[in-house]
PDB file of C-alpha atoms in Angstrom:
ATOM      1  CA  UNK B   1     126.489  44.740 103.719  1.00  0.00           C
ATOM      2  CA  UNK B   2     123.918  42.880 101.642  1.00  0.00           C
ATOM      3  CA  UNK B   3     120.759  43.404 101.149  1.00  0.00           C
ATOM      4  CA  UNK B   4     119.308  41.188 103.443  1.00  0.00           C
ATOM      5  CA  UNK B   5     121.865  41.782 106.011  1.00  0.00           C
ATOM      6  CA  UNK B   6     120.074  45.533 106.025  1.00  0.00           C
ATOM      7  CA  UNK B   7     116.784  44.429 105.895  1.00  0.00           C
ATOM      8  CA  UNK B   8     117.183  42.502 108.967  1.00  0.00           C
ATOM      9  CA  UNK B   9     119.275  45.692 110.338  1.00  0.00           C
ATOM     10  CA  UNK B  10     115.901  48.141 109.483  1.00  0.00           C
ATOM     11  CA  UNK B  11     113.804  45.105 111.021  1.00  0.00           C
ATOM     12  CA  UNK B  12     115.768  45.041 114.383  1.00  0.00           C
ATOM     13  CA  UNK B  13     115.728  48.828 114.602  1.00  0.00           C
ATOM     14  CA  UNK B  14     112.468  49.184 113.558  1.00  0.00           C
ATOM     15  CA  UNK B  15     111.286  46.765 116.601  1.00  0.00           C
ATOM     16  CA  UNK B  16     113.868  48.387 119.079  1.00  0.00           C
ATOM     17  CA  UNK B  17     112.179  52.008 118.764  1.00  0.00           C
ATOM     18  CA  UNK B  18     108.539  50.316 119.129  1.00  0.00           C
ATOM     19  CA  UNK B  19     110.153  48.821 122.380  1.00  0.00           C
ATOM     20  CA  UNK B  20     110.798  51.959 124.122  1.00  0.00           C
ATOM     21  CA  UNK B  21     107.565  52.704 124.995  1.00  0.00           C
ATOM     22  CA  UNK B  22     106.994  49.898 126.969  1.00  0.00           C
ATOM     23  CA  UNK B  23     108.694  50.588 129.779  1.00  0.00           C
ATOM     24  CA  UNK B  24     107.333  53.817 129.821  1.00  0.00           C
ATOM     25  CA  UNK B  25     103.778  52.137 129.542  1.00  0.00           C
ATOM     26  CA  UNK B  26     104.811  49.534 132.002  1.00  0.00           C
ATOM     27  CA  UNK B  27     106.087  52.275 134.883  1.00  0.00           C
ATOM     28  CA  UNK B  28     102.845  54.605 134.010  1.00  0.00           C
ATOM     29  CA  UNK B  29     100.713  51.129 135.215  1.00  0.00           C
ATOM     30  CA  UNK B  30     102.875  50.868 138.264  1.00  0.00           C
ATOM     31  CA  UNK B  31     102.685  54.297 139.503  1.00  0.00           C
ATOM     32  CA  UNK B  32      98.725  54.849 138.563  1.00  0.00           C
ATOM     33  CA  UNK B  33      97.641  51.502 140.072  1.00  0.00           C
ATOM     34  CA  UNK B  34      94.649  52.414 137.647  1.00  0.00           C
ATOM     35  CA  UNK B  35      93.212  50.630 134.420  1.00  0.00           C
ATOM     36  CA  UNK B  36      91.426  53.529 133.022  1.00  0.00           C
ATOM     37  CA  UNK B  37      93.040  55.009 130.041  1.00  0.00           C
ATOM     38  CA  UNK B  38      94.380  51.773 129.520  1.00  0.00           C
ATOM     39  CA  UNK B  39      93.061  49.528 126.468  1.00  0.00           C
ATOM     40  CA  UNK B  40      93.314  45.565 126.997  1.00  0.00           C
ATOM     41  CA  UNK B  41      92.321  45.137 123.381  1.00  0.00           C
ATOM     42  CA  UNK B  42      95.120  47.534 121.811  1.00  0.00           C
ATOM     43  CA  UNK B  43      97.757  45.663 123.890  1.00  0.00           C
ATOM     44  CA  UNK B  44      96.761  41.786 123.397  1.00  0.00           C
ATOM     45  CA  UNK B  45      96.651  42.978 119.745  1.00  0.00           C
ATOM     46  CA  UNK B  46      99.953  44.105 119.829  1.00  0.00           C
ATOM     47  CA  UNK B  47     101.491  40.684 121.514  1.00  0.00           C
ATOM     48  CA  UNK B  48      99.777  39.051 118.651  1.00  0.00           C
ATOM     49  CA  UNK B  49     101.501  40.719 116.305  1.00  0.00           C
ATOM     50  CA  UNK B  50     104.964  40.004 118.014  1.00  0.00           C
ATOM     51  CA  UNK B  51     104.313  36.647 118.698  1.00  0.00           C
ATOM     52  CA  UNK B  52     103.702  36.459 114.318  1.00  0.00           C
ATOM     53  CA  UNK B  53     107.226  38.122 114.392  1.00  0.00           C
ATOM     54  CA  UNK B  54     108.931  35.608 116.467  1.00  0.00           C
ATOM     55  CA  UNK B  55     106.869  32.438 114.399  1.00  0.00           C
ATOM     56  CA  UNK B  56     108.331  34.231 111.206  1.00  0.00           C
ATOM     57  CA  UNK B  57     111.925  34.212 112.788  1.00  0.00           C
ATOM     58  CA  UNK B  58     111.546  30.786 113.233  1.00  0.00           C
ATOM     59  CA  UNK B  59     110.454  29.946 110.483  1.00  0.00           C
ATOM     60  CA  UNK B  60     113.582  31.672 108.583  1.00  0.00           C
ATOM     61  CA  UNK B  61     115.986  29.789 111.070  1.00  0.00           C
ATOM     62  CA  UNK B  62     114.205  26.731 110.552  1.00  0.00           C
ATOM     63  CA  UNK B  63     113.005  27.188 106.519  1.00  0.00           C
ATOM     64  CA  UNK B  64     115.112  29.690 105.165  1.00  0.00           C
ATOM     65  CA  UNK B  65     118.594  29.340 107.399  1.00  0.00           C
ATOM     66  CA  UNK B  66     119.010  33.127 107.841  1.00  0.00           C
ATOM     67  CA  UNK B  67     121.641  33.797 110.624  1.00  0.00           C
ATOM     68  CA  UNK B  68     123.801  36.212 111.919  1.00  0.00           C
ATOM     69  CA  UNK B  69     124.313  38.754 114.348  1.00  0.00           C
ATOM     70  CA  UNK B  70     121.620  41.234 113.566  1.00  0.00           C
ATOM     71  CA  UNK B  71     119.340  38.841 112.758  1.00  0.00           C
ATOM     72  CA  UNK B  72     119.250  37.414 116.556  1.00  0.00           C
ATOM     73  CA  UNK B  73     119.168  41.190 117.575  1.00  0.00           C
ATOM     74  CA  UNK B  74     115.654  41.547 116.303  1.00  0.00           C
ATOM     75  CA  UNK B  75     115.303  38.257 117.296  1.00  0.00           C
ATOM     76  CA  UNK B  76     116.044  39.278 120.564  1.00  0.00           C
ATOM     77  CA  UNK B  77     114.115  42.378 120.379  1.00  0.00           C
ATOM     78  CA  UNK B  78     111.372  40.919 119.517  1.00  0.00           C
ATOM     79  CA  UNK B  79     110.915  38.862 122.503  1.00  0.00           C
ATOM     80  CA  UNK B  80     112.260  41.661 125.168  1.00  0.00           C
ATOM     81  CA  UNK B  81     108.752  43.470 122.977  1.00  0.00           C
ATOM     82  CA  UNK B  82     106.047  40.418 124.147  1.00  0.00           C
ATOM     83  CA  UNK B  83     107.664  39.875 127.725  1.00  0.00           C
ATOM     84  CA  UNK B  84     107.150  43.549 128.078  1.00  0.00           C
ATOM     85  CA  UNK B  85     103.804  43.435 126.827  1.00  0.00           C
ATOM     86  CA  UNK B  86     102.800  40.765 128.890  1.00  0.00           C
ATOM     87  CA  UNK B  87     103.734  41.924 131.344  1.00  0.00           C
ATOM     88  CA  UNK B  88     101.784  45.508 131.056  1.00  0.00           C
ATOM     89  CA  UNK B  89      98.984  43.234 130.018  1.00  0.00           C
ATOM     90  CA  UNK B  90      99.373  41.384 134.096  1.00  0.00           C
ATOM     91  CA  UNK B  91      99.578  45.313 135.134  1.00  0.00           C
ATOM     92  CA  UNK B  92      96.402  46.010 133.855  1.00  0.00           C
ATOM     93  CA  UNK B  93      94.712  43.145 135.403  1.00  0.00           C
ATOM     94  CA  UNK B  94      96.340  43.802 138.115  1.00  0.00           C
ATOM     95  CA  UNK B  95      95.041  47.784 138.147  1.00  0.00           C
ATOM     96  CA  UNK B  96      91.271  46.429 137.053  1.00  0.00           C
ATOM     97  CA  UNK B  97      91.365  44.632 140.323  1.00  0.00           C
ATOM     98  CA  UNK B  98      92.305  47.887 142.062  1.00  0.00           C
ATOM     99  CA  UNK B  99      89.993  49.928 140.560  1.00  0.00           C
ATOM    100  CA  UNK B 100      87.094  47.937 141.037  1.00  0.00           C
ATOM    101  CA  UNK B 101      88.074  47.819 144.445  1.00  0.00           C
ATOM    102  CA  UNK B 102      88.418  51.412 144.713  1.00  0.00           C
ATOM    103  CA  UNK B 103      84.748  51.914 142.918  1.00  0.00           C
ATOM    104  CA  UNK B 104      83.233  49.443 145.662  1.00  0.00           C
ATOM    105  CA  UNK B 105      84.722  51.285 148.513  1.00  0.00           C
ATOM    106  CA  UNK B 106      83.171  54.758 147.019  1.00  0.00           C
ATOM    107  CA  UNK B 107      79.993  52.936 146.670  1.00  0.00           C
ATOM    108  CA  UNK B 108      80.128  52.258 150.321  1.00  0.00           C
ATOM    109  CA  UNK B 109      81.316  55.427 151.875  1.00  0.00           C
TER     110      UNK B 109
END
């Protein structure tokens, strides 16, 4: 294995074990049907930051010519990471709605 071959390897498993929480995050928005505790800034941060890492694997397709099997595995993981973010970022919207909702019905009662 070469040296960039395991770079690419630490890359893809260093992306894989930040993409386990998500679907934790992701079924804790579902269930709560709340925002609160939630932070809209943290998350569009962090879908920045993976959308920089799938640029930079284009770029080293495109650029560089890297290839390979593990380096489409972070790749991959990569882009599993942002749809998953997105789409905890849509929860939260989603949840906002509900809660103000909620906090106008109180207001009522």
């Amino acid at each position: 294995m070469t040296l960039l071959h395991l770079t690419d390897l630490f890359e893809a498993l260093t992306i894989f074990c930040f993409g386990l929480s998500w679907p934790i995050s992701i079924r804790k928005s579902l269930v709560s049907r709340t925002a609160k505790g939630k932070s809209l800034f943290f998350e569009v941060f962090i879908l920045i930051g993976y959308a920089f890492g799938i640029a930079r694997k284009f770029i080293q397709v495109f650029a560089m010519g890297s290839s390979g099997f593990i380096f489409y595995l972070s790749f991959f993981f990569y882009v599993l990471n942002f749809i998953e973010i997105a789409f905890d970022i849509a929860l939260y919207f989603r949840n906002a709605k509900l809660d103000r909702i909620r906090d106008g019905d109180a207001v009522n009662v």
